[in-house]
Coordinates of N, CA and C in Angstrom, one line a residue:
X1 N 5.9 18.5 6.1 CA 5.8 17.8 4.9 C 4.4 17.5 4.5
X2 N 4.2 17.3 3.2 CA 2.8 17.2 2.7 C 2.3 15.8 2.8
X3 N 1.1 15.6 3.1 CA 0.4 14.3 3.2 C -0.1 14.0 1.8
X4 N 0.0 12.7 1.4 CA -0.5 12.3 0.1 C -1.8 11.5 0.3
X5 N -2.6 11.4 -0.8 CA -3.8 10.6 -0.6 C -3.6 9.2 -0.1
X6 N -4.4 8.7 0.7 CA -4.3 7.4 1.4 C -4.1 6.3 0.3
X7 N -4.9 6.4 -0.8 CA -4.8 5.3 -1.8 C -3.3 5.2 -2.4
X8 N -2.6 6.3 -2.5 CA -1.3 6.3 -3.0 C -0.3 5.7 -1.9
X9 N -0.6 6.0 -0.7 CA 0.2 5.4 0.4 C 0.0 3.9 0.5
X10 N -1.2 3.5 0.3 CA -1.6 2.1 0.3 C -0.9 1.4 -0.9
X11 N -0.8 2.0 -2.0 CA -0.1 1.4 -3.2 C 1.3 1.2 -2.9
X12 N 2.0 2.1 -2.2 CA 3.4 2.0 -1.8 C 3.5 0.9 -0.8
X13 N 2.6 0.8 0.1 CA 2.7 -0.2 1.1 C 2.5 -1.6 0.5
X14 N 1.6 -1.8 -0.5 CA 1.4 -3.0 -1.1 C 2.7 -3.4 -2.0
X15 N 3.2 -2.5 -2.7 CA 4.4 -2.8 -3.5 C 5.6 -3.2 -2.6
X16 N 5.7 -2.6 -1.4 CA 6.8 -2.9 -0.5 C 6.6 -4.2 0.2
X17 N 5.4 -4.7 0.2 CA 5.1 -6.0 0.8 C 5.6 -7.2 0.0
X18 N 5.9 -6.9 -1.3 CA 6.4 -7.9 -2.2 C 7.9 -7.9 -2.1
X19 N 8.5 -9.0 -1.7 CA 9.9 -9.2 -1.5 C 10.7 -8.9 -2.7
X20 N 10.1 -9.0 -3.9 CA 10.8 -8.8 -5.2 C 11.0 -7.4 -5.5
X21 N 10.3 -6.5 -4.8 CA 10.5 -5.0 -5.0 C 11.8 -4.6 -4.6
X22 N 12.6 -4.0 -5.6 CA 13.9 -3.5 -5.3 C 13.8 -2.0 -5.0
X23 N 14.0 -1.7 -3.7 CA 13.8 -0.3 -3.2 C 15.0 0.6 -3.5
X24 N 16.1 0.0 -4.0 CA 17.3 0.7 -4.3 C 17.5 1.0 -5.8
X25 N 16.6 0.5 -6.6 CA 16.7 0.7 -8.1 C 16.5 2.2 -8.3
X26 N 17.2 2.7 -9.4 CA 17.1 4.1 -9.7 C 16.6 4.3 -11.2
X27 N 16.1 5.5 -11.4 CA 15.7 5.8 -12.8 C 16.9 6.3 -13.6
X28 N 16.6 6.7 -14.8 CA 17.7 7.1 -15.7 C 18.5 8.4 -15.2
X29 N 17.9 9.1 -14.2 CA 18.6 10.2 -13.7 C 19.3 9.9 -12.4
X30 N 19.3 8.6 -12.0 CA 20.0 8.2 -10.8 C 19.2 8.4 -9.5
X31 N 17.9 8.6 -9.7 CA 17.0 8.9 -8.5 C 16.3 7.6 -8.1
X32 N 16.3 7.4 -6.8 CA 15.5 6.2 -6.3 C 14.1 6.7 -5.9
X33 N 13.3 5.7 -5.6 CA 11.9 6.1 -5.1 C 12.0 6.9 -3.8
X34 N 13.0 6.6 -2.9 CA 13.2 7.3 -1.7 C 13.6 8.8 -2.0
X35 N 14.5 9.0 -3.0 CA 14.9 10.3 -3.4 C 13.7 11.1 -3.9
X36 N 12.9 10.5 -4.7 CA 11.7 11.2 -5.3 C 10.6 11.5 -4.2
X37 N 10.4 10.6 -3.3 CA 9.4 10.8 -2.2 C 9.9 11.9 -1.3
X38 N 11.2 11.9 -1.0 CA 11.7 13.0 -0.2 C 11.6 14.4 -0.8
X39 N 11.9 14.4 -2.1 CA 11.8 15.6 -2.9 C 10.4 16.2 -2.9
X40 N 9.4 15.2 -3.0 CA 8.0 15.6 -3.1 C 7.4 15.7 -1.7
X41 N 8.2 15.4 -0.6 CA 7.7 15.5 0.7 C 6.6 14.6 1.1
X42 N 6.7 13.4 0.6 CA 5.7 12.3 0.8 C 6.1 11.6 2.1
X43 N 5.7 12.1 3.2 CA 6.3 11.6 4.5 C 5.9 10.1 4.8
X44 N 4.7 9.7 4.5 CA 4.3 8.3 4.7 C 5.1 7.4 3.9
X45 N 5.3 7.7 2.6 CA 6.0 6.9 1.7 C 7.5 6.8 2.0
X46 N 8.0 8.0 2.5 CA 9.4 8.0 2.9 C 9.6 7.0 4.1
X47 N 8.7 7.1 5.0 CA 8.8 6.2 6.2 C 8.8 4.7 5.8
X48 N 7.9 4.3 4.9 CA 7.8 3.0 4.4 C 9.1 2.6 3.7
X49 N 9.6 3.4 2.9 CA 10.8 3.1 2.1 C 12.0 3.0 3.0
X50 N 12.1 3.9 4.0 CA 13.3 3.9 4.9 C 13.3 2.6 5.7
X51 N 12.1 2.2 6.2 CA 12.0 1.0 7.0 C 12.3 -0.2 6.1
X52 N 11.9 -0.3 4.9 CA 12.2 -1.4 4.0 C 13.7 -1.5 3.7
X53 N 14.3 -0.3 3.5 CA 15.8 -0.3 3.2 C 16.5 -0.7 4.5
X54 N 16.1 -0.3 5.6 CA 16.8 -0.7 6.9 C 16.7 -2.2 7.1
X55 N 15.5 -2.8 6.8 CA 15.3 -4.2 6.9 C 16.1 -5.0 5.9
X56 N 16.2 -4.5 4.7 CA 17.0 -5.1 3.6 C 18.5 -5.1 4.0
X57 N 18.9 -4.0 4.5 CA 20.3 -3.9 4.9 C 20.6 -4.9 6.1
X58 N 19.7 -5.0 7.0 CA 19.9 -5.9 8.2 C 19.9 -7.4 7.7
X59 N 19.0 -7.7 6.7 CA 19.0 -9.0 6.1 C 20.3 -9.3 5.5
X60 N 20.9 -8.4 4.7 CA 22.1 -8.6 4.0 C 23.3 -8.8 5.0
X61 N 23.2 -8.0 6.1 CA 24.3 -8.2 7.1 C 24.2 -9.5 7.8
X62 N 23.0 -10.0 8.0 CA 22.8 -11.3 8.7 C 23.2 -12.5 7.7
X63 N 23.1 -12.3 6.4 CA 23.5 -13.3 5.5 C 25.0 -13.5 5.4
X64 N 25.7 -12.4 5.7 CA 27.1 -12.3 5.7 C 27.8 -13.0 6.9
X65 N 27.0 -13.3 7.9 CA 27.6 -13.8 9.2 C 27.4 -15.3 9.3

């Protein structure tokens, strides 16, 4: 997979640090940020997004118990 410039990775990291960021939102074509990063082979961003999604799902599961 392709590496993207560090400043873009840092931008993703900063956006994901904000709890208000919805990582599951999609564009008008039904594509999420994760879909687009995978398509473009942005490995670092994919890793950040996958971790954030995993944590959000765990939080939702914990709220239900």
